[in-house]
mmCIF file of C-alpha atoms in Angstrom:
data_model
loop_
_atom_site.group_PDB
_atom_site.id
_atom_site.type_symbol
_atom_site.label_atom_id
_atom_site.label_comp_id
_atom_site.label_asym_id
_atom_site.label_seq_id
_atom_site.Cartn_x
_atom_site.Cartn_y
_atom_site.Cartn_z
ATOM 1 C CA MET V 1313 5.770 -3.222 -3.473
ATOM 2 C CA MET V 1314 6.545 -2.866 0.221
ATOM 3 C CA THR V 1315 10.205 -2.920 1.190
ATOM 4 C CA ILE V 1316 9.990 -2.998 4.980
ATOM 5 C CA ARG V 1317 12.662 -0.842 6.560
ATOM 6 C CA HIS V 1318 13.974 -1.198 10.100
ATOM 7 C CA LEU V 1319 11.013 0.377 11.846
ATOM 8 C CA THR V 1320 9.369 0.329 15.214
ATOM 9 C CA ALA V 1321 5.834 1.207 16.149
ATOM 10 C CA ALA V 1322 4.925 4.018 18.493
ATOM 11 C CA ALA V 1323 1.737 5.965 19.006
ATOM 12 C CA ALA V 1324 0.716 9.248 20.576
ATOM 13 C CA LEU V 1325 -2.727 10.477 21.527
ATOM 14 C CA ALA V 1326 -3.703 14.132 21.271
ATOM 15 C CA ALA V 1327 -6.173 15.227 23.945
ATOM 16 C CA LEU V 1328 -8.839 17.646 22.764
ATOM 17 C CA GLY V 1329 -9.805 20.158 25.472
ATOM 18 C CA LEU V 1330 -13.272 21.703 25.568
ATOM 19 C CA GLY V 1331 -13.577 25.211 26.918
ATOM 20 C CA LEU V 1332 -16.496 26.734 28.756
ATOM 21 C CA VAL V 1333 -18.230 28.036 25.652
ATOM 22 C CA THR V 1334 -21.558 27.618 23.913
ATOM 23 C CA PRO V 1335 -22.175 24.251 22.186
ATOM 24 C CA ALA V 1336 -21.756 25.764 18.701
ATOM 25 C CA ALA V 1337 -18.489 27.416 19.632
ATOM 26 C CA SER V 1338 -17.360 24.234 21.339
ATOM 27 C CA ALA V 1339 -17.881 22.233 18.134
ATOM 28 C CA THR V 1340 -16.021 24.830 16.113
ATOM 29 C CA ASN V 1341 -13.132 24.862 18.541
ATOM 30 C CA ALA V 1342 -12.953 21.065 18.542
ATOM 31 C CA THR V 1343 -12.797 21.031 14.739
ATOM 32 C CA GLU V 1344 -10.062 23.656 14.701
ATOM 33 C CA SER V 1345 -8.192 21.759 17.389
ATOM 34 C CA ARG V 1346 -8.270 18.549 15.373
ATOM 35 C CA ARG V 1347 -7.159 20.395 12.249
ATOM 36 C CA SER V 1348 -4.248 21.873 14.172
ATOM 37 C CA THR V 1349 -3.397 18.459 15.597
ATOM 38 C CA LEU V 1350 -3.217 16.979 12.097
ATOM 39 C CA GLN V 1351 -0.970 19.799 10.877
ATOM 40 C CA ARG V 1352 1.338 19.391 13.862
ATOM 41 C CA SER V 1353 1.581 15.665 13.147
ATOM 42 C CA VAL V 1354 2.441 16.334 9.492
ATOM 43 C CA ASP V 1355 5.015 18.936 10.490
ATOM 44 C CA ALA V 1356 6.562 16.433 12.901
ATOM 45 C CA ILE V 1357 6.998 13.923 10.069
ATOM 46 C CA GLN V 1358 8.479 16.524 7.736
ATOM 47 C CA LYS V 1359 10.983 17.672 10.364
ATOM 48 C CA THR V 1360 12.467 14.172 10.526
ATOM 49 C CA GLY V 1361 13.938 14.658 7.072
ATOM 50 C CA THR V 1362 11.253 13.920 4.515
ATOM 51 C CA VAL V 1363 10.920 16.096 1.421
ATOM 52 C CA ALA V 1364 7.114 16.343 1.433
ATOM 53 C CA VAL V 1365 4.227 15.043 3.518
ATOM 54 C CA LEU V 1366 0.516 14.922 2.679
ATOM 55 C CA ALA V 1367 -2.246 13.741 4.996
ATOM 56 C CA GLN V 1368 -6.015 13.487 4.846
ATOM 57 C CA SER V 1369 -8.232 12.497 7.763
ATOM 58 C CA THR V 1370 -11.872 11.832 6.904
ATOM 59 C CA GLY V 1371 -14.755 10.810 9.114
ATOM 60 C CA PRO V 1372 -18.326 11.586 10.149
ATOM 61 C CA ASP V 1373 -17.161 14.975 11.443
ATOM 62 C CA GLY V 1374 -15.729 16.016 8.090
ATOM 63 C CA ARG V 1375 -12.510 16.037 6.131
ATOM 64 C CA ARG V 1376 -9.191 17.617 7.092
ATOM 65 C CA TYR V 1377 -5.997 18.053 5.087
ATOM 66 C CA ALA V 1378 -2.454 18.991 6.005
ATOM 67 C CA THR V 1379 0.701 19.361 3.930
ATOM 68 C CA ALA V 1380 4.358 20.175 4.451
ATOM 69 C CA GLY V 1381 7.467 20.450 2.299
ATOM 70 C CA VAL V 1382 7.858 20.639 -1.454
ATOM 71 C CA SER V 1383 6.703 18.400 -4.269
ATOM 72 C CA ASP V 1384 9.776 19.155 -6.400
ATOM 73 C CA THR V 1385 13.132 20.223 -4.993
ATOM 74 C CA ALA V 1386 14.210 21.592 -8.381
ATOM 75 C CA THR V 1387 11.378 24.124 -8.536
ATOM 76 C CA GLY V 1388 10.588 24.494 -4.846
ATOM 77 C CA ARG V 1389 6.879 24.068 -5.579
ATOM 78 C CA ALA V 1390 4.936 23.484 -2.391
ATOM 79 C CA ALA V 1391 3.271 20.117 -1.940
ATOM 80 C CA ARG V 1392 -0.499 20.150 -2.493
ATOM 81 C CA ALA V 1393 -3.118 17.930 -0.891
ATOM 82 C CA THR V 1394 -4.239 16.757 -4.348
ATOM 83 C CA ASP V 1395 -0.786 15.768 -5.643
ATOM 84 C CA ARG V 1396 -0.476 12.254 -7.050
ATOM 85 C CA PHE V 1397 2.142 9.736 -5.914
ATOM 86 C CA ARG V 1398 3.194 6.108 -6.260
ATOM 87 C CA ILE V 1399 1.275 4.050 -3.693
ATOM 88 C CA ALA V 1400 3.617 1.032 -3.774
ATOM 89 C CA SER V 1401 2.201 -1.963 -1.868
ATOM 90 C CA SER V 1402 -1.146 -0.336 -1.182
ATOM 91 C CA THR V 1403 -1.712 -1.678 -4.707
ATOM 92 C CA LYS V 1404 -2.039 -5.138 -3.150
ATOM 93 C CA THR V 1405 -5.374 -4.291 -1.563
ATOM 94 C CA PHE V 1406 -6.782 -3.329 -4.973
ATOM 95 C CA VAL V 1407 -5.513 -6.578 -6.495
ATOM 96 C CA SER V 1408 -6.873 -8.676 -3.632
ATOM 97 C CA THR V 1409 -10.232 -6.925 -3.969
ATOM 98 C CA VAL V 1410 -10.464 -7.937 -7.631
ATOM 99 C CA LEU V 1411 -9.537 -11.551 -6.900
ATOM 100 C CA LEU V 1412 -12.098 -11.712 -4.105
ATOM 101 C CA GLN V 1413 -14.729 -10.314 -6.445
ATOM 102 C CA LEU V 1414 -13.905 -13.192 -8.789
ATOM 103 C CA VAL V 1415 -14.284 -15.568 -5.853
ATOM 104 C CA GLY V 1416 -17.691 -14.072 -5.093
ATOM 105 C CA GLU V 1417 -18.671 -14.616 -8.722
ATOM 106 C CA GLY V 1418 -17.648 -18.271 -8.531
ATOM 107 C CA ARG V 1419 -14.902 -17.847 -11.117
ATOM 108 C CA VAL V 1420 -11.984 -18.465 -8.745
ATOM 109 C CA SER V 1421 -11.728 -20.346 -5.448
ATOM 110 C CA LEU V 1422 -9.408 -19.366 -2.624
ATOM 111 C CA ASP V 1423 -8.531 -23.061 -2.420
ATOM 112 C CA ASP V 1424 -7.496 -23.276 -6.082
ATOM 113 C CA THR V 1425 -3.812 -24.038 -6.531
ATOM 114 C CA VAL V 1426 -1.348 -21.936 -8.462
ATOM 115 C CA GLU V 1427 -0.692 -24.959 -10.673
ATOM 116 C CA HIS V 1428 -4.385 -25.132 -11.560
ATOM 117 C CA TRP V 1429 -4.302 -21.637 -13.021
ATOM 118 C CA LEU V 1430 -0.675 -21.297 -14.108
ATOM 119 C CA PRO V 1431 0.766 -24.737 -14.925
ATOM 120 C CA GLY V 1432 4.531 -24.936 -14.605
ATOM 121 C CA LEU V 1433 5.016 -21.350 -13.382
ATOM 122 C CA VAL V 1434 6.012 -22.207 -9.817
ATOM 123 C CA ASP V 1435 8.444 -25.090 -10.094
ATOM 124 C CA GLY V 1436 12.052 -26.021 -9.305
ATOM 125 C CA ASN V 1437 14.370 -25.529 -6.328
ATOM 126 C CA GLY V 1438 11.717 -27.019 -4.067
ATOM 127 C CA ASN V 1439 8.933 -24.723 -5.295
ATOM 128 C CA ASP V 1440 5.658 -26.483 -6.086
ATOM 129 C CA GLY V 1441 2.620 -24.701 -7.475
ATOM 130 C CA ASN V 1442 0.482 -27.717 -6.582
ATOM 131 C CA ALA V 1443 1.031 -26.981 -2.896
ATOM 132 C CA ILE V 1444 0.219 -23.242 -2.933
ATOM 133 C CA THR V 1445 -3.339 -21.886 -2.911
ATOM 134 C CA VAL V 1446 -4.764 -18.534 -3.927
ATOM 135 C CA ARG V 1447 -5.471 -17.832 -0.258
ATOM 136 C CA GLN V 1448 -1.812 -18.415 0.616
ATOM 137 C CA LEU V 1449 -0.737 -15.979 -2.068
ATOM 138 C CA LEU V 1450 -3.026 -13.278 -0.764
ATOM 139 C CA ASN V 1451 -2.108 -13.674 2.909
ATOM 140 C CA HIS V 1452 1.636 -14.259 2.358
ATOM 141 C CA THR V 1453 1.761 -17.795 3.718
ATOM 142 C CA SER V 1454 2.941 -19.372 0.448
ATOM 143 C CA GLY V 1455 6.633 -19.442 1.374
ATOM 144 C CA LEU V 1456 7.633 -18.068 -2.045
ATOM 145 C CA PHE V 1457 10.922 -16.172 -2.047
ATOM 146 C CA ASN V 1458 10.474 -12.404 -2.286
ATOM 147 C CA TYR V 1459 11.840 -11.483 -5.718
ATOM 148 C CA THR V 1460 12.670 -7.927 -4.631
ATOM 149 C CA ALA V 1461 15.291 -9.356 -2.275
ATOM 150 C CA ASP V 1462 17.287 -10.305 -5.394
ATOM 151 C CA PHE V 1463 16.486 -7.312 -7.591
ATOM 152 C CA PRO V 1464 19.384 -4.912 -8.296
ATOM 153 C CA GLU V 1465 17.029 -2.196 -9.577
ATOM 154 C CA ILE V 1466 15.980 -1.301 -6.038
ATOM 155 C CA ALA V 1467 19.273 -2.055 -4.293
ATOM 156 C CA SER V 1468 21.467 0.897 -5.302
ATOM 157 C CA VAL V 1469 21.581 4.181 -7.185
ATOM 158 C CA ASP V 1470 23.576 2.562 -9.999
ATOM 159 C CA GLY V 1471 21.202 -0.401 -10.225
ATOM 160 C CA PHE V 1472 18.187 1.879 -10.388
ATOM 161 C CA GLU V 1473 19.703 4.136 -13.028
ATOM 162 C CA ALA V 1474 20.614 1.130 -15.167
ATOM 163 C CA ASP V 1475 17.123 -0.414 -15.194
ATOM 164 C CA ARG V 1476 14.601 2.277 -14.283
ATOM 165 C CA TYR V 1477 13.092 2.174 -17.807
ATOM 166 C CA THR V 1478 13.337 -1.588 -18.309
ATOM 167 C CA THR V 1479 10.118 -3.477 -18.997
ATOM 168 C CA TRP V 1480 9.766 -6.622 -16.890
ATOM 169 C CA THR V 1481 7.234 -9.363 -17.541
ATOM 170 C CA PRO V 1482 5.485 -11.055 -14.618
ATOM 171 C CA ARG V 1483 7.114 -14.338 -15.645
ATOM 172 C CA GLN V 1484 10.539 -12.738 -15.407
ATOM 173 C CA LEU V 1485 9.827 -11.482 -11.895
ATOM 174 C CA VAL V 1486 8.507 -14.866 -10.756
ATOM 175 C CA GLY V 1487 11.532 -16.436 -12.436
ATOM 176 C CA ILE V 1488 13.789 -14.474 -10.080
ATOM 177 C CA ALA V 1489 11.992 -16.064 -7.141
ATOM 178 C CA MET V 1490 12.263 -19.513 -8.717
ATOM 179 C CA ARG V 1491 16.060 -19.256 -8.571
ATOM 180 C CA HIS V 1492 15.646 -19.606 -4.807
ATOM 181 C CA ALA V 1493 14.246 -22.308 -2.566
ATOM 182 C CA PRO V 1494 11.016 -21.411 -0.768
ATOM 183 C CA ASP V 1495 11.383 -19.776 2.627
ATOM 184 C CA PHE V 1496 9.132 -22.396 4.254
ATOM 185 C CA ALA V 1497 6.511 -24.988 3.401
ATOM 186 C CA PRO V 1498 3.228 -23.412 2.237
ATOM 187 C CA GLY V 1499 0.842 -22.604 5.048
ATOM 188 C CA THR V 1500 3.322 -23.159 7.880
ATOM 189 C CA GLN V 1501 4.536 -19.592 8.463
ATOM 190 C CA TRP V 1502 3.986 -15.974 7.458
ATOM 191 C CA GLU V 1503 6.475 -13.853 5.532
ATOM 192 C CA TYR V 1504 5.887 -10.888 3.264
ATOM 193 C CA SER V 1505 6.726 -11.619 -0.372
ATOM 194 C CA ASN V 1506 6.003 -9.414 -3.362
ATOM 195 C CA THR V 1507 6.174 -12.539 -5.531
ATOM 196 C CA ASN V 1508 2.782 -13.601 -4.172
ATOM 197 C CA TYR V 1509 1.033 -10.657 -5.764
ATOM 198 C CA ILE V 1510 2.838 -10.929 -9.077
ATOM 199 C CA VAL V 1511 1.370 -14.438 -9.271
ATOM 200 C CA ALA V 1512 -2.030 -13.168 -8.099
ATOM 201 C CA GLY V 1513 -2.047 -10.646 -10.939
ATOM 202 C CA MET V 1514 -1.295 -13.423 -13.407
ATOM 203 C CA ILE V 1515 -4.221 -15.461 -12.072
ATOM 204 C CA ILE V 1516 -6.541 -12.488 -12.604
ATOM 205 C CA GLN V 1517 -5.439 -12.352 -16.228
ATOM 206 C CA LYS V 1518 -5.851 -16.092 -16.730
ATOM 207 C CA ALA V 1519 -9.328 -16.087 -15.154
ATOM 208 C CA THR V 1520 -10.663 -13.019 -16.962
ATOM 209 C CA GLY V 1521 -8.665 -12.692 -20.162
ATOM 210 C CA HIS V 1522 -7.720 -9.157 -19.096
ATOM 211 C CA THR V 1523 -4.663 -7.784 -17.298
ATOM 212 C CA TRP V 1524 -4.881 -7.017 -13.607
ATOM 213 C CA GLN V 1525 -4.610 -3.330 -14.536
ATOM 214 C CA GLN V 1526 -7.676 -3.565 -16.767
ATOM 215 C CA GLU V 1527 -9.689 -5.417 -14.139
ATOM 216 C CA VAL V 1528 -8.735 -3.032 -11.322
ATOM 217 C CA THR V 1529 -9.710 -0.118 -13.551
ATOM 218 C CA ARG V 1530 -13.030 -1.670 -14.596
ATOM 219 C CA ARG V 1531 -14.047 -3.056 -11.221
ATOM 220 C CA VAL V 1532 -12.686 -0.489 -8.748
ATOM 221 C CA ILE V 1533 -11.277 2.720 -10.208
ATOM 222 C CA ARG V 1534 -14.176 3.609 -12.533
ATOM 223 C CA PRO V 1535 -17.091 2.551 -10.283
ATOM 224 C CA LEU V 1536 -15.697 4.603 -7.399
ATOM 225 C CA GLY V 1537 -14.844 7.594 -9.579
ATOM 226 C CA LEU V 1538 -11.157 7.550 -8.623
ATOM 227 C CA ARG V 1539 -10.163 10.152 -11.201
ATOM 228 C CA ASP V 1540 -6.599 10.541 -9.964
ATOM 229 C CA THR V 1541 -5.866 6.824 -9.608
ATOM 230 C CA SER V 1542 -4.273 4.691 -12.305
ATOM 231 C CA ALA V 1543 -2.796 1.244 -12.779
ATOM 232 C CA PRO V 1544 -0.145 1.941 -15.425
ATOM 233 C CA ASP V 1545 1.376 -0.664 -17.675
ATOM 234 C CA THR V 1546 4.780 0.578 -18.894
ATOM 235 C CA ALA V 1547 4.365 4.383 -18.667
ATOM 236 C CA ALA V 1548 7.258 5.674 -16.560
ATOM 237 C CA ARG V 1549 5.878 9.110 -15.722
ATOM 238 C CA ILE V 1550 3.250 10.095 -13.185
ATOM 239 C CA PRO V 1551 0.550 12.096 -14.985
ATOM 240 C CA GLY V 1552 -0.663 15.470 -13.742
ATOM 241 C CA ARG V 1553 0.592 17.324 -10.685
ATOM 242 C CA HIS V 1554 2.488 14.926 -8.495
ATOM 243 C CA LEU V 1555 5.074 14.469 -5.791
ATOM 244 C CA HIS V 1556 8.627 13.733 -6.897
ATOM 245 C CA GLY V 1557 10.363 10.881 -5.098
ATOM 246 C CA TYR V 1558 13.972 11.040 -3.911
ATOM 247 C CA SER V 1559 16.316 8.358 -2.618
ATOM 248 C CA ASP V 1560 19.981 7.520 -2.120
ATOM 249 C CA PHE V 1561 19.209 3.771 -1.798
ATOM 250 C CA GLY V 1562 20.814 3.284 1.557
ATOM 251 C CA ASP V 1563 23.616 5.793 1.020
ATOM 252 C CA SER V 1564 24.771 3.890 -2.077
ATOM 253 C CA GLY V 1565 25.309 7.131 -3.980
ATOM 254 C CA PRO V 1566 23.954 10.664 -4.261
ATOM 255 C CA THR V 1567 20.281 11.333 -3.614
ATOM 256 C CA ILE V 1568 18.528 11.239 -6.985
ATOM 257 C CA ASP V 1569 15.063 11.956 -8.339
ATOM 258 C CA VAL V 1570 13.415 8.525 -8.699
ATOM 259 C CA THR V 1571 10.013 9.713 -9.897
ATOM 260 C CA ASP V 1572 10.229 8.251 -13.389
ATOM 261 C CA LEU V 1573 10.075 4.455 -13.253
ATOM 262 C CA ASN V 1574 8.775 1.750 -15.542
ATOM 263 C CA PRO V 1575 6.148 0.301 -13.176
ATOM 264 C CA THR V 1576 6.484 -3.253 -14.486
ATOM 265 C CA ALA V 1577 9.270 -3.631 -11.917
ATOM 266 C CA ALA V 1578 6.541 -3.605 -9.256
ATOM 267 C CA GLY V 1579 3.590 -4.935 -11.255
ATOM 268 C CA ALA V 1580 0.605 -6.213 -9.297
ATOM 269 C CA ALA V 1581 2.720 -5.955 -6.141
ATOM 270 C CA GLY V 1582 2.994 -2.178 -6.230
ATOM 271 C CA ALA V 1583 2.630 -0.293 -9.536
ATOM 272 C CA MET V 1584 -0.361 1.959 -8.881
ATOM 273 C CA ILE V 1585 -0.585 5.762 -8.604
ATOM 274 C CA SER V 1586 -3.167 7.645 -6.541
ATOM 275 C CA THR V 1587 -3.874 10.528 -4.157
ATOM 276 C CA THR V 1588 -4.813 10.787 -0.492
ATOM 277 C CA GLY V 1589 -8.382 11.615 -1.528
ATOM 278 C CA ASP V 1590 -8.784 8.646 -3.857
ATOM 279 C CA LEU V 1591 -7.220 6.214 -1.392
ATOM 280 C CA THR V 1592 -9.601 7.512 1.254
ATOM 281 C CA ARG V 1593 -12.546 6.806 -1.031
ATOM 282 C CA PHE V 1594 -11.238 3.330 -1.864
ATOM 283 C CA PHE V 1595 -10.567 2.173 1.695
ATOM 284 C CA SER V 1596 -13.838 3.670 2.952
ATOM 285 C CA ALA V 1597 -15.790 1.863 0.226
ATOM 286 C CA LEU V 1598 -13.951 -1.403 0.814
ATOM 287 C CA LEU V 1599 -14.427 -1.570 4.567
ATOM 288 C CA GLY V 1600 -17.892 -0.082 4.190
ATOM 289 C CA GLY V 1601 -18.964 -3.135 2.178
ATOM 290 C CA ARG V 1602 -19.385 -1.473 -1.213
ATOM 291 C CA LEU V 1603 -16.808 -3.518 -3.147
ATOM 292 C CA LEU V 1604 -17.085 -7.050 -1.788
ATOM 293 C CA ARG V 1605 -19.907 -9.337 -0.764
ATOM 294 C CA PRO V 1606 -20.089 -9.953 3.003
ATOM 295 C CA ALA V 1607 -18.536 -13.426 2.740
ATOM 296 C CA GLN V 1608 -15.544 -12.170 0.756
ATOM 297 C CA LEU V 1609 -15.028 -9.114 2.968
ATOM 298 C CA ALA V 1610 -15.031 -11.463 5.961
ATOM 299 C CA GLU V 1611 -12.372 -13.569 4.228
ATOM 300 C CA MET V 1612 -10.278 -10.457 3.574
ATOM 301 C CA LYS V 1613 -10.485 -9.522 7.256
ATOM 302 C CA THR V 1614 -9.611 -13.048 8.443
ATOM 303 C CA THR V 1615 -6.031 -12.594 9.564
ATOM 304 C CA VAL V 1616 -2.993 -14.588 10.546
ATOM 305 C CA ARG V 1617 -0.266 -13.465 12.891
ATOM 306 C CA ALA V 1618 2.446 -11.485 11.086
ATOM 307 C CA ALA V 1619 5.159 -11.528 13.738
ATOM 308 C CA SER V 1620 7.905 -10.299 11.409
ATOM 309 C CA LEU V 1621 6.052 -6.971 11.195
ATOM 310 C CA ASP V 1622 6.306 -6.454 14.960
ATOM 311 C CA PRO V 1623 9.332 -4.146 14.727
ATOM 312 C CA VAL V 1624 7.066 -1.835 12.712
ATOM 313 C CA TRP V 1625 3.592 -2.577 14.066
ATOM 314 C CA PRO V 1626 3.592 -4.639 17.284
ATOM 315 C CA GLY V 1627 0.822 -7.211 17.242
ATOM 316 C CA ALA V 1628 0.215 -6.900 13.495
ATOM 317 C CA ARG V 1629 -1.900 -9.445 11.692
ATOM 318 C CA TYR V 1630 -2.412 -9.925 7.948
ATOM 319 C CA GLY V 1631 -5.531 -10.919 6.043
ATOM 320 C CA LEU V 1632 -6.056 -11.129 2.292
ATOM 321 C CA GLY V 1633 -4.289 -7.991 1.154
ATOM 322 C CA LEU V 1634 -5.180 -6.169 4.347
ATOM 323 C CA MET V 1635 -3.210 -5.528 7.510
ATOM 324 C CA GLU V 1636 -4.823 -5.417 10.967
ATOM 325 C CA ILE V 1637 -3.018 -3.107 13.406
ATOM 326 C CA PRO V 1638 -3.768 -2.556 17.115
ATOM 327 C CA LEU V 1639 -4.680 0.948 18.259
ATOM 328 C CA THR V 1640 -3.237 2.313 21.480
ATOM 329 C CA CYS V 1641 -6.749 3.271 22.614
ATOM 330 C CA GLY V 1642 -8.080 -0.248 22.069
ATOM 331 C CA GLY V 1643 -9.428 -2.042 19.050
ATOM 332 C CA VAL V 1644 -7.755 -2.219 15.645
ATOM 333 C CA TYR V 1645 -7.592 -0.497 12.312
ATOM 334 C CA TYR V 1646 -7.117 -1.917 8.831
ATOM 335 C CA SER V 1647 -4.404 -0.797 6.476
ATOM 336 C CA HIS V 1648 -1.896 -1.601 3.801
ATOM 337 C CA ALA V 1649 1.427 0.186 3.922
ATOM 338 C CA GLY V 1650 3.471 0.844 0.812
ATOM 339 C CA ASP V 1651 7.195 1.499 0.486
ATOM 340 C CA LEU V 1652 8.927 2.151 -2.814
ATOM 341 C CA MET V 1653 12.167 4.040 -3.299
ATOM 342 C CA GLY V 1654 11.342 7.694 -2.697
ATOM 343 C CA TYR V 1655 7.721 7.117 -1.627
ATOM 344 C CA THR V 1656 6.091 5.958 1.614
ATOM 345 C CA THR V 1657 2.337 5.409 1.813
ATOM 346 C CA ARG V 1658 0.573 4.856 5.114
ATOM 347 C CA ASP V 1659 -3.155 4.492 5.714
ATOM 348 C CA GLY V 1660 -5.619 3.426 8.354
ATOM 349 C CA VAL V 1661 -9.359 2.805 8.303
ATOM 350 C CA THR V 1662 -11.772 1.769 11.008
ATOM 351 C CA ALA V 1663 -13.560 -1.571 10.688
ATOM 352 C CA ASP V 1664 -16.783 0.082 9.506
ATOM 353 C CA GLY V 1665 -15.011 2.319 6.985
ATOM 354 C CA ARG V 1666 -16.334 5.498 8.629
ATOM 355 C CA HIS V 1667 -12.971 7.066 9.496
ATOM 356 C CA THR V 1668 -9.976 6.872 7.178
ATOM 357 C CA VAL V 1669 -6.512 8.405 7.380
ATOM 358 C CA VAL V 1670 -4.078 8.444 4.462
ATOM 359 C CA LEU V 1671 -0.624 9.963 4.425
ATOM 360 C CA GLU V 1672 2.244 10.099 1.978
ATOM 361 C CA ALA V 1673 5.884 11.055 2.579
ATOM 362 C CA THR V 1674 8.631 11.441 -0.010
ATOM 363 C CA GLY V 1675 12.377 11.065 0.364
ATOM 364 C CA ASP V 1676 14.209 8.551 2.494
ATOM 365 C CA GLY V 1677 13.349 10.155 5.806
ATOM 366 C CA ALA V 1678 15.558 9.928 8.859
ATOM 367 C CA PRO V 1679 18.316 7.318 9.180
ATOM 368 C CA ASP V 1680 16.943 6.440 12.606
ATOM 369 C CA LEU V 1681 13.369 5.497 13.458
ATOM 370 C CA SER V 1682 11.934 8.980 13.930
ATOM 371 C CA THR V 1683 10.146 9.218 10.579
ATOM 372 C CA GLU V 1684 8.359 5.923 11.109
ATOM 373 C CA LEU V 1685 7.472 6.814 14.697
ATOM 374 C CA ALA V 1686 5.902 10.065 13.545
ATOM 375 C CA GLN V 1687 3.935 8.405 10.733
ATOM 376 C CA ASN V 1688 2.499 5.741 13.006
ATOM 377 C CA ALA V 1689 1.666 8.361 15.632
ATOM 378 C CA LEU V 1690 -0.333 10.453 13.143
ATOM 379 C CA ILE V 1691 -2.625 7.573 12.186
ATOM 380 C CA ASP V 1692 -3.085 6.417 15.761
ATOM 381 C CA THR V 1693 -3.811 9.966 16.957
ATOM 382 C CA GLU V 1694 -6.421 10.559 14.298
ATOM 383 C CA LEU V 1695 -8.222 7.232 14.674
ATOM 384 C CA CYS V 1696 -8.112 7.232 18.472
ATOM 385 C CA GLY V 1697 -9.406 10.804 18.435
ATOM 386 C CA ALA V 1698 -12.328 9.625 16.318
ATOM 387 C CA THR V 1699 -13.230 6.813 18.726
ATOM 388 C CA LYS V 1700 -13.447 9.311 21.598
ATOM 389 C CA LYS V 1701 -16.009 11.515 19.855
#
C-alpha cells in the first residue's frame, strides 16, 4: 500500500576525492569515503524527525550499511541493519512478478479482462470488468477508485485503533472501490490505485488455485532464499527483531505504536514484511533477469507517464509494478516506493540490477518536505556515485 504524501523530489551528489596515495590506499579511502557518505545521508534523514532509519547500498564494489535511531522507543533499543519492517507498496513488485511469471507460462495474458477471471467483481457505478485488462491493473491505468481513499482504518488514530485487528477479504476491499465511479475510462490516464493490486492478487488465486501469498512464497521468497521476508495472511505481529512503526495519522491524535496490524487491510497491495538485505536480493535478481523471462521483464519495464507522481519524483514513469525514476546524473533507476502508517520504504536499482539501494524510515517524519528530500537524495547519491566509478 502506498499512500503518497505531499512530497517533492530533490537530489544531491556526493563527490569522492582521491588523494595522492598508492592505488591500494586510494581504493581503501574511496570505500571509506562512500561508507561515510551513506552514514551522513542516513543521519540527515533521521534528523528530520524519523524514529529510525536503515539503509543498504550494494554493488560491484561491495555492500555498505548505515543505521540511525531506535527500533523501539519504549526500550530505546538501537536500530539494526537486519531489522524487519513492513514494506507496504513494495509488495506490488512481488505480486506483479508472479503474474508476469504466469504470463510467461501461458496461463494468463496481459490482455485478459478482469471479467474473464473474476466475473461480476468489478461492476456498478460505471465500473466494468469487461473493459479493464490485467495490464491496466498492473500499470495503474484501469481507472478503478483507490479503496484506501475511503478507508477509515488509515485515516485517523481512532479509526486505526478500532480496526487494526480486523480481517478484511479482498472482495470487501474491492467492494469499497465499487461504491465509487471510476476515476477515468480504462487506458486513458494514469492514477495510482491500491484496488488494482487487490484485484491482481485475486487473479493469481483464480489462475493457480493458491493465494497470492502462497505463490509469492513459492515462486520468489524460497527460490531467492529470502529468509527474513514473509507474505502474512492475518498475523498481526512482525516476527523476529523488527522496527516498530509510529504515527499520529496527520495529527489526528497522539502518536501511537502502529506495529501490530492485521495485514489483510493492505493485502496484495502492501502486506509484506522484509529487510533491506532481502529487498536488495529481490530487486537485484529481478532486474538481473533471474525471475522473469526476457519478454516479461521487458513488459515490466515498459512504462507510461505517471505525471501525478511529479511532486515526489519529477519525470516519473510507471511500468508493471515498477517505477522508473530519472537520476540527476543522467539515466534512470527502477524502484517501488512503499508508504504505510509508521513505515516508509524507498529503493532504487540500476537497469542491470548491479547496484541496489534500499532504505527504511519509521515514524511520520517531518511535517514539511525535508524527510522526503533527504530520502530521495540518499538513493540518487548512491546510484550516481556508482555510475561514476
